Protein backbone atom coordinates (compact mmCIF):
# COMPACT_ATOMS: atom_id res chain seq x y z
CA UNK A 1 0.00 0.00 0.00
CA UNK A 2 3.08 2.25 0.02
CA UNK A 3 5.30 3.47 -2.73
CA UNK A 4 8.43 5.58 -2.85
CA UNK A 5 6.54 8.81 -3.46
CA UNK A 6 4.09 8.38 -0.63
CA UNK A 7 6.97 8.53 1.84
CA UNK A 8 6.74 12.27 1.23
CA UNK A 9 3.88 13.73 3.22
CA UNK A 10 0.71 14.48 1.26
CA UNK A 11 0.38 18.22 1.85
CA UNK A 12 -3.20 18.65 0.60
CA UNK A 13 -4.43 16.44 3.43
CA UNK A 14 -3.27 18.97 6.04
CA UNK A 15 -5.77 21.20 7.83
CA UNK A 16 -4.88 24.93 7.89
CA UNK A 17 -3.59 24.81 11.45
CA UNK A 18 -1.39 21.79 10.67
CA UNK A 19 -0.09 23.52 7.58
CA UNK A 20 0.66 26.56 9.68
CA UNK A 21 2.73 24.52 12.14
CA UNK A 22 4.71 22.92 9.30
CA UNK A 23 5.31 26.27 7.61
CA UNK A 24 6.42 27.78 10.89
CA UNK A 25 9.04 25.05 11.08
CA UNK A 26 10.24 26.30 7.68
CA UNK A 27 10.46 29.81 9.14
CA UNK A 28 7.35 31.09 7.34
CA UNK A 29 4.78 33.52 8.74
CA UNK A 30 1.38 32.07 9.59
CA UNK A 31 -0.62 33.98 6.96
CA UNK A 32 1.08 31.84 4.32
CA UNK A 33 -0.76 28.75 5.58
CA UNK A 34 -4.11 30.40 4.88
CA UNK A 35 -3.01 31.47 1.42
CA UNK A 36 -1.68 28.04 0.58
CA UNK A 37 -4.74 26.23 1.94
CA UNK A 38 -6.85 28.43 -0.34
CA UNK A 39 -4.73 27.41 -3.31
CA UNK A 40 -5.24 23.74 -2.45
CA UNK A 41 -8.99 24.29 -2.26
CA UNK A 42 -8.93 25.61 -5.81
CA UNK A 43 -7.37 22.44 -7.18
CA UNK A 44 -3.80 23.15 -8.23
CA UNK A 45 -1.47 20.64 -9.86
CA UNK A 46 1.88 22.16 -8.99
CA UNK A 47 3.36 24.42 -6.33
CA UNK A 48 4.35 26.85 -9.08
CA UNK A 49 0.68 27.74 -9.62
CA UNK A 50 0.77 29.54 -6.25
CA UNK A 51 1.73 32.81 -7.89
CA UNK A 52 1.64 34.86 -4.69
CA UNK A 53 4.17 32.61 -2.92
CA UNK A 54 7.93 33.21 -3.01
CA UNK A 55 9.78 31.05 -5.51
CA UNK A 56 12.13 29.68 -2.82
CA UNK A 57 9.19 28.55 -0.69
CA UNK A 58 7.51 26.84 -3.65
CA UNK A 59 10.76 24.98 -4.33
CA UNK A 60 11.19 24.02 -0.66
CA UNK A 61 7.63 22.68 -0.50
CA UNK A 62 8.22 20.70 -3.69
CA UNK A 63 11.30 19.09 -2.14
CA UNK A 64 9.56 18.13 1.04
CA UNK A 65 5.97 17.31 0.18
CA UNK A 66 3.84 15.35 -2.24
CA UNK A 67 1.30 17.50 -4.06
CA UNK A 68 -1.37 15.14 -5.36
CA UNK A 69 -3.27 16.05 -8.52
CA UNK A 70 -5.28 13.56 -10.55
CA UNK A 71 -4.81 13.33 -14.29
CA UNK A 72 -7.79 12.88 -16.54
CA UNK A 73 -7.72 9.41 -18.09
CA UNK A 74 -11.28 9.13 -19.35
CA UNK A 75 -14.30 11.43 -19.41
CA UNK A 76 -17.66 10.05 -20.50
CA UNK A 77 -20.77 12.19 -20.77
CA UNK A 78 -24.23 10.63 -20.53
CA UNK A 79 -27.23 11.72 -22.58
CA UNK A 80 -28.74 13.01 -19.30
CA UNK A 81 -25.71 15.27 -18.68
CA UNK A 82 -24.08 13.03 -16.05
CA UNK A 83 -20.29 13.06 -16.37
CA UNK A 84 -18.08 10.15 -15.34
CA UNK A 85 -14.36 10.63 -14.81
CA UNK A 86 -11.61 8.07 -14.49
CA UNK A 87 -8.83 9.89 -12.65
CA UNK A 88 -5.25 8.65 -12.68
CA UNK A 89 -3.54 8.95 -9.29
CA UNK A 90 0.13 9.73 -8.61
CA UNK A 91 1.03 6.07 -8.04
CA UNK A 92 -0.54 4.72 -11.22
CA UNK A 93 -3.85 3.71 -9.62
CA UNK A 94 -7.16 5.14 -10.78
CA UNK A 95 -10.65 5.83 -9.42
CA UNK A 96 -13.94 7.01 -10.87
CA UNK A 97 -15.92 10.10 -9.89
CA UNK A 98 -19.37 11.07 -11.17
CA UNK A 99 -20.97 14.50 -11.51
CA UNK A 100 -24.78 14.53 -11.60
CA UNK A 101 -26.93 17.51 -12.49
CA UNK A 102 -30.10 17.93 -10.50
CA UNK A 103 -32.54 20.79 -10.39
CA UNK A 104 -31.48 21.48 -6.79
CA UNK A 105 -27.79 21.69 -7.77
CA UNK A 106 -24.85 19.67 -8.98
CA UNK A 107 -23.78 16.64 -6.99
CA UNK A 108 -20.44 14.86 -7.10
CA UNK A 109 -20.21 11.19 -6.20
CA UNK A 110 -16.69 10.44 -4.99
CA UNK A 111 -14.68 7.29 -4.33
CA UNK A 112 -13.06 6.78 -0.94
CA UNK A 113 -10.77 3.83 -1.72
CA UNK A 114 -8.99 2.30 -4.69
CA UNK A 115 -11.12 -0.85 -4.90
CA UNK A 116 -13.10 -2.27 -2.01
CA UNK A 117 -12.83 -5.29 0.27
CA UNK A 118 -16.51 -5.64 1.20
CA UNK A 119 -17.31 -8.12 -1.56
CA UNK A 120 -20.98 -7.26 -2.21
CA UNK A 121 -22.16 -9.80 -4.78
CA UNK A 122 -23.91 -7.30 -7.07
CA UNK A 123 -21.33 -4.47 -7.15
CA UNK A 124 -18.58 -3.79 -9.70
CA UNK A 125 -16.39 -1.74 -7.35
CA UNK A 126 -15.32 -4.69 -5.24
CA UNK A 127 -14.17 -6.91 -8.11
CA UNK A 128 -10.42 -7.30 -7.57
CA UNK A 129 -10.58 -6.28 -3.90
CA UNK A 130 -9.00 -3.36 -2.08
CA UNK A 131 -5.77 -1.80 -3.36
CA UNK A 132 -5.40 1.13 -0.96
CA UNK A 133 -7.18 3.90 0.88
CA UNK A 134 -7.47 7.34 -0.68
CA UNK A 135 -5.99 10.18 1.33
CA UNK A 136 -8.17 13.10 2.41
CA UNK A 137 -6.41 15.28 -0.15
CA UNK A 138 -7.11 12.81 -2.95
CA UNK A 139 -10.84 12.82 -2.07
CA UNK A 140 -10.79 16.62 -2.07
CA UNK A 141 -9.07 16.50 -5.46
CA UNK A 142 -11.97 14.43 -6.85
CA UNK A 143 -14.35 17.28 -5.97
CA UNK A 144 -12.10 20.10 -7.15
CA UNK A 145 -10.86 18.61 -10.40
CA UNK A 146 -14.34 17.44 -11.40
CA UNK A 147 -15.52 20.95 -10.77
CA UNK A 148 -12.65 22.42 -12.70
CA UNK A 149 -12.99 20.13 -15.69
CA UNK A 150 -16.78 20.35 -15.95
CA UNK A 151 -17.01 24.07 -15.25
CA UNK A 152 -19.93 23.25 -12.93
CA UNK A 153 -20.18 24.43 -9.35
CA UNK A 154 -20.70 21.51 -7.01
CA UNK A 155 -23.15 22.05 -4.17
CA UNK A 156 -23.56 18.49 -2.89
CA UNK A 157 -21.22 15.59 -2.23
CA UNK A 158 -22.10 11.92 -1.87
CA UNK A 159 -19.54 9.40 -0.65
CA UNK A 160 -21.10 6.69 -2.78
CA UNK A 161 -18.38 5.89 -5.29
CA UNK A 162 -15.80 3.13 -5.07
CA UNK A 163 -14.90 1.95 -1.58
CA UNK A 164 -16.36 1.71 1.89
CA UNK A 165 -16.00 5.10 3.62
CA UNK A 166 -16.11 3.62 7.13
CA UNK A 167 -13.25 1.28 6.21
CA UNK A 168 -11.16 4.45 5.65
CA UNK A 169 -12.77 6.46 8.41
CA UNK A 170 -9.83 8.57 9.56
CA UNK A 171 -9.11 9.91 6.07
CA UNK A 172 -12.81 10.35 5.32
CA UNK A 173 -13.35 12.43 8.48
CA UNK A 174 -10.34 14.55 7.57
CA UNK A 175 -11.71 15.01 4.03
CA UNK A 176 -15.05 16.13 5.48
CA UNK A 177 -13.25 18.71 7.55
CA UNK A 178 -11.12 19.92 4.63
CA UNK A 179 -14.09 20.37 2.31
CA UNK A 180 -16.22 21.93 5.03
CA UNK A 181 -13.73 24.60 6.15
CA UNK A 182 -14.96 28.15 5.43
CA UNK A 183 -11.47 29.17 4.29
CA UNK A 184 -11.52 26.22 1.87
CA UNK A 185 -14.30 24.83 -0.32
CA UNK A 186 -16.90 25.56 2.36
CA UNK A 187 -19.45 22.84 1.58
CA UNK A 188 -21.89 22.40 4.47
CA UNK A 189 -22.34 19.03 6.15
CA UNK A 190 -26.04 19.10 5.31
CA UNK A 191 -25.01 18.92 1.68
CA UNK A 192 -22.97 15.76 2.21
CA UNK A 193 -24.13 12.11 2.32
CA UNK A 194 -22.04 9.16 3.42
CA UNK A 195 -23.05 5.65 2.44
CA UNK A 196 -21.98 2.49 4.26
CA UNK A 197 -22.55 -1.22 3.87
CA UNK A 198 -23.04 -1.27 7.64
CA UNK A 199 -19.74 -1.44 9.54
CA UNK A 200 -21.72 -1.11 12.77
CA UNK A 201 -18.66 -0.92 15.04
CA UNK A 202 -17.96 2.54 13.54
CA UNK A 203 -21.47 3.99 13.99
CA UNK A 204 -21.14 5.15 17.61
CA UNK A 205 -17.90 7.01 16.86
CA UNK A 206 -19.54 8.68 13.88
CA UNK A 207 -22.63 9.56 15.95
CA UNK A 208 -20.46 11.05 18.71
CA UNK A 209 -19.12 13.60 16.23
CA UNK A 210 -22.68 14.81 15.65
CA UNK A 211 -22.01 15.74 12.05
CA UNK A 212 -25.05 17.04 10.24
CA UNK A 213 -24.41 14.89 7.20
CA UNK A 214 -26.87 12.30 5.88
CA UNK A 215 -26.02 8.72 6.68
CA UNK A 216 -27.11 6.21 4.03
CA UNK A 217 -27.12 2.55 4.91
CA UNK A 218 -26.96 -0.02 2.11
CA UNK A 219 -29.49 -2.50 3.45
CA UNK A 220 -30.58 -4.48 0.37
CA UNK A 221 -32.24 -7.28 2.36
CA UNK A 222 -34.30 -7.44 5.57
CA UNK A 223 -33.35 -10.99 6.58
CA UNK A 224 -29.94 -12.34 7.59
CA UNK A 225 -30.00 -15.25 5.22
CA UNK A 226 -30.38 -13.07 2.10
CA UNK A 227 -28.28 -10.19 3.37
CA UNK A 228 -25.34 -12.40 4.35
CA UNK A 229 -25.53 -14.11 0.99
CA UNK A 230 -25.25 -10.91 -1.05
CA UNK A 231 -23.32 -8.74 1.44
CA UNK A 232 -20.46 -10.46 3.29
CA UNK A 233 -20.32 -7.47 5.68
CA UNK A 234 -23.52 -8.84 7.22
CA UNK A 235 -21.82 -12.05 8.33
CA UNK A 236 -20.80 -11.76 11.97
CA UNK A 237 -22.82 -8.57 12.40
CA UNK A 238 -26.40 -9.23 11.33
CA UNK A 239 -29.47 -7.17 10.55
CA UNK A 240 -30.61 -6.82 14.19
CA UNK A 241 -27.24 -5.38 15.22
CA UNK A 242 -27.31 -3.05 12.21
CA UNK A 243 -30.77 -1.73 13.08
CA UNK A 244 -29.74 -1.23 16.73
CA UNK A 245 -26.72 0.79 15.60
CA UNK A 246 -29.00 2.83 13.31
CA UNK A 247 -31.46 3.52 16.12
CA UNK A 248 -28.65 4.72 18.39
CA UNK A 249 -27.26 6.87 15.59
CA UNK A 250 -30.66 8.46 15.02
CA UNK A 251 -31.22 9.05 18.73
CA UNK A 252 -27.82 10.67 19.20
CA UNK A 253 -27.78 12.87 16.08
CA UNK A 254 -31.49 13.42 15.40
CA UNK A 255 -30.72 12.80 11.73
CA UNK A 256 -32.92 10.59 9.57
CA UNK A 257 -31.13 7.66 8.01
CA UNK A 258 -31.60 6.78 4.37
CA UNK A 259 -31.75 3.02 3.62
CA UNK A 260 -30.64 1.98 0.15
CA UNK A 261 -32.36 -1.06 -1.29
CA UNK A 262 -31.26 -2.30 -4.74
CA UNK A 263 -34.04 -4.50 -6.07
CA UNK A 264 -32.67 -7.79 -7.38
CA UNK A 265 -34.96 -10.10 -9.30
CA UNK A 266 -35.96 -13.10 -7.21
CA UNK A 267 -33.49 -12.32 -4.42
CA UNK A 268 -34.83 -9.54 -2.18
CA UNK A 269 -38.13 -8.48 -3.78
CA UNK A 270 -40.79 -10.87 -2.43
CA UNK A 271 -44.00 -9.69 -0.67
CA UNK A 272 -42.70 -11.38 2.50
CA UNK A 273 -39.47 -9.35 2.29
CA UNK A 274 -41.53 -6.16 1.85
CA UNK A 275 -43.33 -7.04 5.11
CA UNK A 276 -40.05 -7.77 6.90
CA UNK A 277 -38.54 -4.53 5.62
CA UNK A 278 -41.55 -2.52 6.81
CA UNK A 279 -41.22 -4.10 10.25
CA UNK A 280 -37.52 -3.19 10.42
CA UNK A 281 -38.24 0.45 9.66
CA UNK A 282 -40.37 0.94 12.79
CA UNK A 283 -38.74 3.39 15.15
CA UNK A 284 -35.49 4.00 13.25
CA UNK A 285 -36.41 7.38 11.80
CA UNK A 286 -35.47 6.55 8.27
CA UNK A 287 -36.70 6.26 4.76
CA UNK A 288 -36.17 3.62 2.11
CA UNK A 289 -34.65 4.46 -1.24
CA UNK A 290 -35.40 1.76 -3.81
CA UNK A 291 -32.96 1.37 -6.71
CA UNK A 292 -33.71 -1.13 -9.47
CA UNK A 293 -30.43 -3.07 -9.73
CA UNK A 294 -27.99 -1.69 -12.27
CA UNK A 295 -26.37 -4.25 -14.53
CA UNK A 296 -22.81 -5.38 -13.79
CA UNK A 297 -21.77 -7.87 -16.43
CA UNK A 298 -19.62 -10.10 -14.20
CA UNK A 299 -22.47 -10.57 -11.72
CA UNK A 300 -25.33 -12.97 -12.40
CA UNK A 301 -28.13 -10.77 -11.12
CA UNK A 302 -30.87 -8.85 -12.87
CA UNK A 303 -33.15 -6.02 -11.86
CA UNK A 304 -36.65 -6.59 -10.53
CA UNK A 305 -39.13 -5.79 -13.34
CA UNK A 306 -40.91 -2.41 -12.98
CA UNK A 307 -44.34 -3.83 -12.10
CA UNK A 308 -42.89 -5.77 -9.17
CA UNK A 309 -40.89 -2.73 -8.06
CA UNK A 310 -44.18 -0.81 -7.97
CA UNK A 311 -45.91 -3.57 -5.98
CA UNK A 312 -43.02 -3.68 -3.48
CA UNK A 313 -43.12 0.08 -3.13
CA UNK A 314 -46.90 0.06 -2.66
CA UNK A 315 -46.65 -2.61 0.05
CA UNK A 316 -44.11 -0.47 1.93
CA UNK A 317 -46.23 2.66 1.58
CA UNK A 318 -49.30 0.84 2.87
CA UNK A 319 -47.31 -0.15 5.94
CA UNK A 320 -46.47 3.50 6.57
CA UNK A 321 -42.87 3.40 5.35
CA UNK A 322 -41.43 6.51 3.81
CA UNK A 323 -40.19 5.28 0.43
CA UNK A 324 -38.77 6.79 -2.76
CA UNK A 325 -37.64 5.31 -6.05
CA UNK A 326 -34.23 6.55 -7.12
CA UNK A 327 -34.05 8.18 -10.53
CA UNK A 328 -31.34 6.52 -12.55
CA UNK A 329 -28.65 8.79 -13.99
CA UNK A 330 -25.70 8.00 -16.22
CA UNK A 331 -26.74 4.43 -17.06
CA UNK A 332 -25.55 4.74 -20.66
CA UNK A 333 -21.98 5.43 -19.51
CA UNK A 334 -21.94 2.91 -16.62
CA UNK A 335 -21.97 5.72 -14.07
CA UNK A 336 -24.88 4.44 -11.96
CA UNK A 337 -24.76 3.00 -8.42
CA UNK A 338 -22.55 -0.03 -8.18
CA UNK A 339 -21.04 0.37 -11.65
CA UNK A 340 -17.88 2.30 -10.78
CA UNK A 341 -14.49 0.73 -11.24
CA UNK A 342 -10.83 1.55 -10.88
CA UNK A 343 -10.09 0.97 -14.55
CA UNK A 344 -11.83 1.68 -17.83
CA UNK A 345 -15.15 -0.19 -18.07
CA UNK A 346 -15.12 -2.53 -21.02
N1 LIG B 1 -19.50 0.96 0.30
C1 LIG B 1 -20.52 1.95 0.53
C2 LIG B 1 -20.50 3.06 -0.48
C3 LIG B 1 -20.89 2.63 -1.89
S1 LIG B 1 -22.32 3.47 -2.28
C4 LIG B 1 -21.87 1.28 0.61
O1 LIG B 1 -21.94 0.07 0.46
O2 LIG B 1 -22.86 1.93 0.88
C5 LIG B 1 -22.88 2.63 -3.68
C6 LIG B 1 -24.30 2.19 -3.51
O3 LIG B 1 -24.72 1.47 -4.68
C7 LIG B 1 -24.48 1.24 -2.34
O4 LIG B 1 -25.73 1.43 -1.78
C8 LIG B 1 -24.41 -0.08 -3.05
O5 LIG B 1 -24.93 -1.12 -2.30
C9 LIG B 1 -25.19 0.20 -4.29
N2 LIG B 1 -24.96 -0.74 -5.38
C10 LIG B 1 -23.91 -1.54 -5.58
N3 LIG B 1 -24.05 -2.26 -6.69
C11 LIG B 1 -25.24 -1.91 -7.23
C12 LIG B 1 -25.93 -2.29 -8.40
N4 LIG B 1 -25.44 -3.17 -9.25
N5 LIG B 1 -27.13 -1.69 -8.65
C13 LIG B 1 -27.63 -0.77 -7.79
N6 LIG B 1 -27.00 -0.37 -6.68
C14 LIG B 1 -25.82 -0.93 -6.39
CSV table of N, CA and C and ligand atoms in Angstrom, one decimal, residues 109-110 112-113 116 118 120-125 159-166 194-198 216-220 231 260-264 291-296 299 326 336-339, ligand 1:
chain,number,residue,atom,x,y,z
A,109,UNK,N,-20.3,12.5,-6.9
A,109,UNK,CA,-20.2,11.2,-6.2
A,109,UNK,C,-18.7,10.8,-6.2
A,110,UNK,N,-18.1,10.7,-5.0
A,110,UNK,CA,-16.7,10.4,-5.0
A,110,UNK,C,-16.4,9.1,-4.4
A,112,UNK,N,-13.8,6.6,-2.2
A,112,UNK,CA,-13.1,6.8,-0.9
A,112,UNK,C,-11.9,5.8,-0.8
A,113,UNK,N,-11.9,4.8,-1.7
A,113,UNK,CA,-10.8,3.8,-1.7
A,113,UNK,C,-10.5,3.4,-3.2
A,116,UNK,N,-12.3,-2.1,-3.2
A,116,UNK,CA,-13.1,-2.3,-2.0
A,116,UNK,C,-13.0,-3.7,-1.5
A,118,UNK,N,-15.3,-5.2,0.6
A,118,UNK,CA,-16.5,-5.6,1.2
A,118,UNK,C,-17.2,-6.8,0.4
A,120,UNK,N,-19.5,-7.2,-1.9
A,120,UNK,CA,-21.0,-7.3,-2.2
A,120,UNK,C,-21.1,-7.9,-3.6
A,121,UNK,N,-22.1,-8.9,-3.6
A,121,UNK,CA,-22.2,-9.8,-4.8
A,121,UNK,C,-22.7,-9.1,-6.0
A,122,UNK,N,-23.3,-7.9,-5.9
A,122,UNK,CA,-23.9,-7.3,-7.1
A,122,UNK,C,-23.1,-6.1,-7.6
A,123,UNK,N,-22.0,-5.8,-6.9
A,123,UNK,CA,-21.3,-4.5,-7.1
A,123,UNK,C,-20.0,-4.6,-7.9
A,124,UNK,N,-19.8,-3.7,-8.9
A,124,UNK,CA,-18.6,-3.8,-9.7
A,124,UNK,C,-17.3,-3.3,-9.0
A,125,UNK,N,-17.5,-2.4,-8.0
A,125,UNK,CA,-16.4,-1.7,-7.4
A,125,UNK,C,-15.5,-2.7,-6.5
A,159,UNK,N,-20.6,10.4,-0.7
A,159,UNK,CA,-19.5,9.4,-0.7
A,159,UNK,C,-20.2,8.1,-1.0
A,160,UNK,N,-20.4,7.9,-2.3
A,160,UNK,CA,-21.1,6.7,-2.8
A,160,UNK,C,-20.4,6.1,-4.0
A,161,UNK,N,-19.1,6.5,-4.2
A,161,UNK,CA,-18.4,5.9,-5.3
A,161,UNK,C,-17.7,4.6,-4.9
A,162,UNK,N,-16.5,4.4,-5.4
A,162,UNK,CA,-15.8,3.1,-5.1
A,162,UNK,C,-15.3,3.2,-3.6
A,163,UNK,N,-15.5,2.0,-2.9
A,163,UNK,CA,-14.9,1.9,-1.6
A,163,UNK,C,-15.9,2.0,-0.5
A,164,UNK,N,-15.5,1.7,0.7
A,164,UNK,CA,-16.4,1.7,1.9
A,164,UNK,C,-15.8,2.8,2.8
A,165,UNK,N,-16.5,4.0,2.9
A,165,UNK,CA,-16.0,5.1,3.6
A,165,UNK,C,-15.6,4.8,5.1
A,166,UNK,N,-16.4,3.9,5.7
A,166,UNK,CA,-16.1,3.6,7.1
A,166,UNK,C,-14.9,2.7,7.3
A,194,UNK,N,-23.0,10.2,3.3
A,194,UNK,CA,-22.0,9.2,3.4
A,194,UNK,C,-22.8,7.8,3.4
A,195,UNK,N,-22.4,6.9,2.5
A,195,UNK,CA,-23.1,5.7,2.4
A,195,UNK,C,-22.2,4.5,3.0
A,196,UNK,N,-22.8,3.6,3.7
A,196,UNK,CA,-22.0,2.5,4.3
A,196,UNK,C,-22.7,1.2,4.1
A,197,UNK,N,-21.9,0.1,3.9
A,197,UNK,CA,-22.5,-1.2,3.9
A,197,UNK,C,-22.9,-1.7,5.3
A,198,UNK,N,-22.6,-0.9,6.3
A,198,UNK,CA,-23.0,-1.3,7.6
A,198,UNK,C,-21.9,-1.8,8.5
A,216,UNK,N,-26.4,7.2,4.8
A,216,UNK,CA,-27.1,6.2,4.0
A,216,UNK,C,-26.6,4.8,4.4
A,217,UNK,N,-27.5,3.9,4.6
A,217,UNK,CA,-27.1,2.5,4.9
A,217,UNK,C,-27.6,1.6,3.8
A,218,UNK,N,-26.6,0.9,3.2
A,218,UNK,CA,-27.0,0.0,2.1
A,218,UNK,C,-27.5,-1.3,2.8
A,219,UNK,N,-28.8,-1.4,2.7
A,219,UNK,CA,-29.5,-2.5,3.5
A,219,UNK,C,-29.7,-3.7,2.5
A,220,UNK,N,-30.4,-3.5,1.5
A,220,UNK,CA,-30.6,-4.5,0.4
A,220,UNK,C,-31.3,-5.8,0.7
A,231,UNK,N,-24.2,-9.7,0.8
A,231,UNK,CA,-23.3,-8.7,1.4
A,231,UNK,C,-22.5,-9.4,2.6
A,260,UNK,N,-30.7,2.3,1.6
A,260,UNK,CA,-30.6,2.0,0.2
A,260,UNK,C,-31.1,0.5,0.0
A,261,UNK,N,-31.9,0.3,-1.1
A,261,UNK,CA,-32.4,-1.1,-1.3
A,261,UNK,C,-32.4,-1.3,-2.8
A,262,UNK,N,-31.4,-2.0,-3.3
A,262,UNK,CA,-31.3,-2.3,-4.7
A,262,UNK,C,-32.1,-3.5,-5.0
A,263,UNK,N,-33.1,-3.4,-5.9
A,263,UNK,CA,-34.0,-4.5,-6.1
A,263,UNK,C,-33.5,-5.5,-7.1
A,264,UNK,N,-33.3,-6.7,-6.6
A,264,UNK,CA,-32.7,-7.8,-7.4
A,264,UNK,C,-33.7,-8.9,-7.6
A,291,UNK,N,-33.8,1.2,-5.5
A,291,UNK,CA,-33.0,1.4,-6.7
A,291,UNK,C,-33.1,0.1,-7.5
A,292,UNK,N,-33.7,0.1,-8.7
A,292,UNK,CA,-33.7,-1.1,-9.5
A,292,UNK,C,-32.2,-1.5,-9.8
A,293,UNK,N,-31.8,-2.7,-9.6
A,293,UNK,CA,-30.4,-3.1,-9.7
A,293,UNK,C,-29.8,-2.6,-11.1
A,294,UNK,N,-28.7,-2.1,-11.0
A,294,UNK,CA,-28.0,-1.7,-12.3
A,294,UNK,C,-27.1,-2.9,-12.7
A,295,UNK,N,-27.1,-3.1,-14.0
A,295,UNK,CA,-26.4,-4.2,-14.5
A,295,UNK,C,-24.9,-4.1,-14.3
A,296,UNK,N,-24.3,-5.2,-13.9
A,296,UNK,CA,-22.8,-5.4,-13.8
A,296,UNK,C,-22.5,-6.7,-14.5
A,299,UNK,N,-21.6,-10.1,-12.8
A,299,UNK,CA,-22.5,-10.6,-11.7
A,299,UNK,C,-23.7,-11.2,-12.4
A,326,UNK,N,-35.3,5.7,-6.6
A,326,UNK,CA,-34.2,6.6,-7.1
A,326,UNK,C,-34.3,6.7,-8.6
A,336,UNK,N,-23.8,4.6,-13.0
A,336,UNK,CA,-24.9,4.4,-12.0
A,336,UNK,C,-24.3,3.7,-10.7
A,337,UNK,N,-25.2,3.7,-9.7
A,337,UNK,CA,-24.8,3.0,-8.4
A,337,UNK,C,-24.2,1.6,-8.7
A,338,UNK,N,-23.1,1.3,-8.1
A,338,UNK,CA,-22.5,0.0,-8.2
A,338,UNK,C,-21.8,-0.3,-9.5
A,339,UNK,N,-21.7,0.6,-10.4
A,339,UNK,CA,-21.0,0.4,-11.7
A,339,UNK,C,-19.6,1.0,-11.8
B,1,LIG,N1,-19.5,1.0,0.3
B,1,LIG,C1,-20.5,1.9,0.5
B,1,LIG,C2,-20.5,3.1,-0.5
B,1,LIG,C3,-20.9,2.6,-1.9
B,1,LIG,S1,-22.3,3.5,-2.3
B,1,LIG,C4,-21.9,1.3,0.6
B,1,LIG,O1,-21.9,0.1,0.5
B,1,LIG,O2,-22.9,1.9,0.9
B,1,LIG,C5,-22.9,2.6,-3.7
B,1,LIG,C6,-24.3,2.2,-3.5
B,1,LIG,O3,-24.7,1.5,-4.7
B,1,LIG,C7,-24.5,1.2,-2.3
B,1,LIG,O4,-25.7,1.4,-1.8
B,1,LIG,C8,-24.4,-0.1,-3.1
B,1,LIG,O5,-24.9,-1.1,-2.3
B,1,LIG,C9,-25.2,0.2,-4.3
B,1,LIG,N2,-25.0,-0.7,-5.4
B,1,LIG,C10,-23.9,-1.5,-5.6
B,1,LIG,N3,-24.1,-2.3,-6.7
B,1,LIG,C11,-25.2,-1.9,-7.2
B,1,LIG,C12,-25.9,-2.3,-8.4
B,1,LIG,N4,-25.4,-3.2,-9.2
B,1,LIG,N5,-27.1,-1.7,-8.6
B,1,LIG,C13,-27.6,-0.8,-7.8
B,1,LIG,N6,-27.0,-0.4,-6.7
B,1,LIG,C14,-25.8,-0.9,-6.4
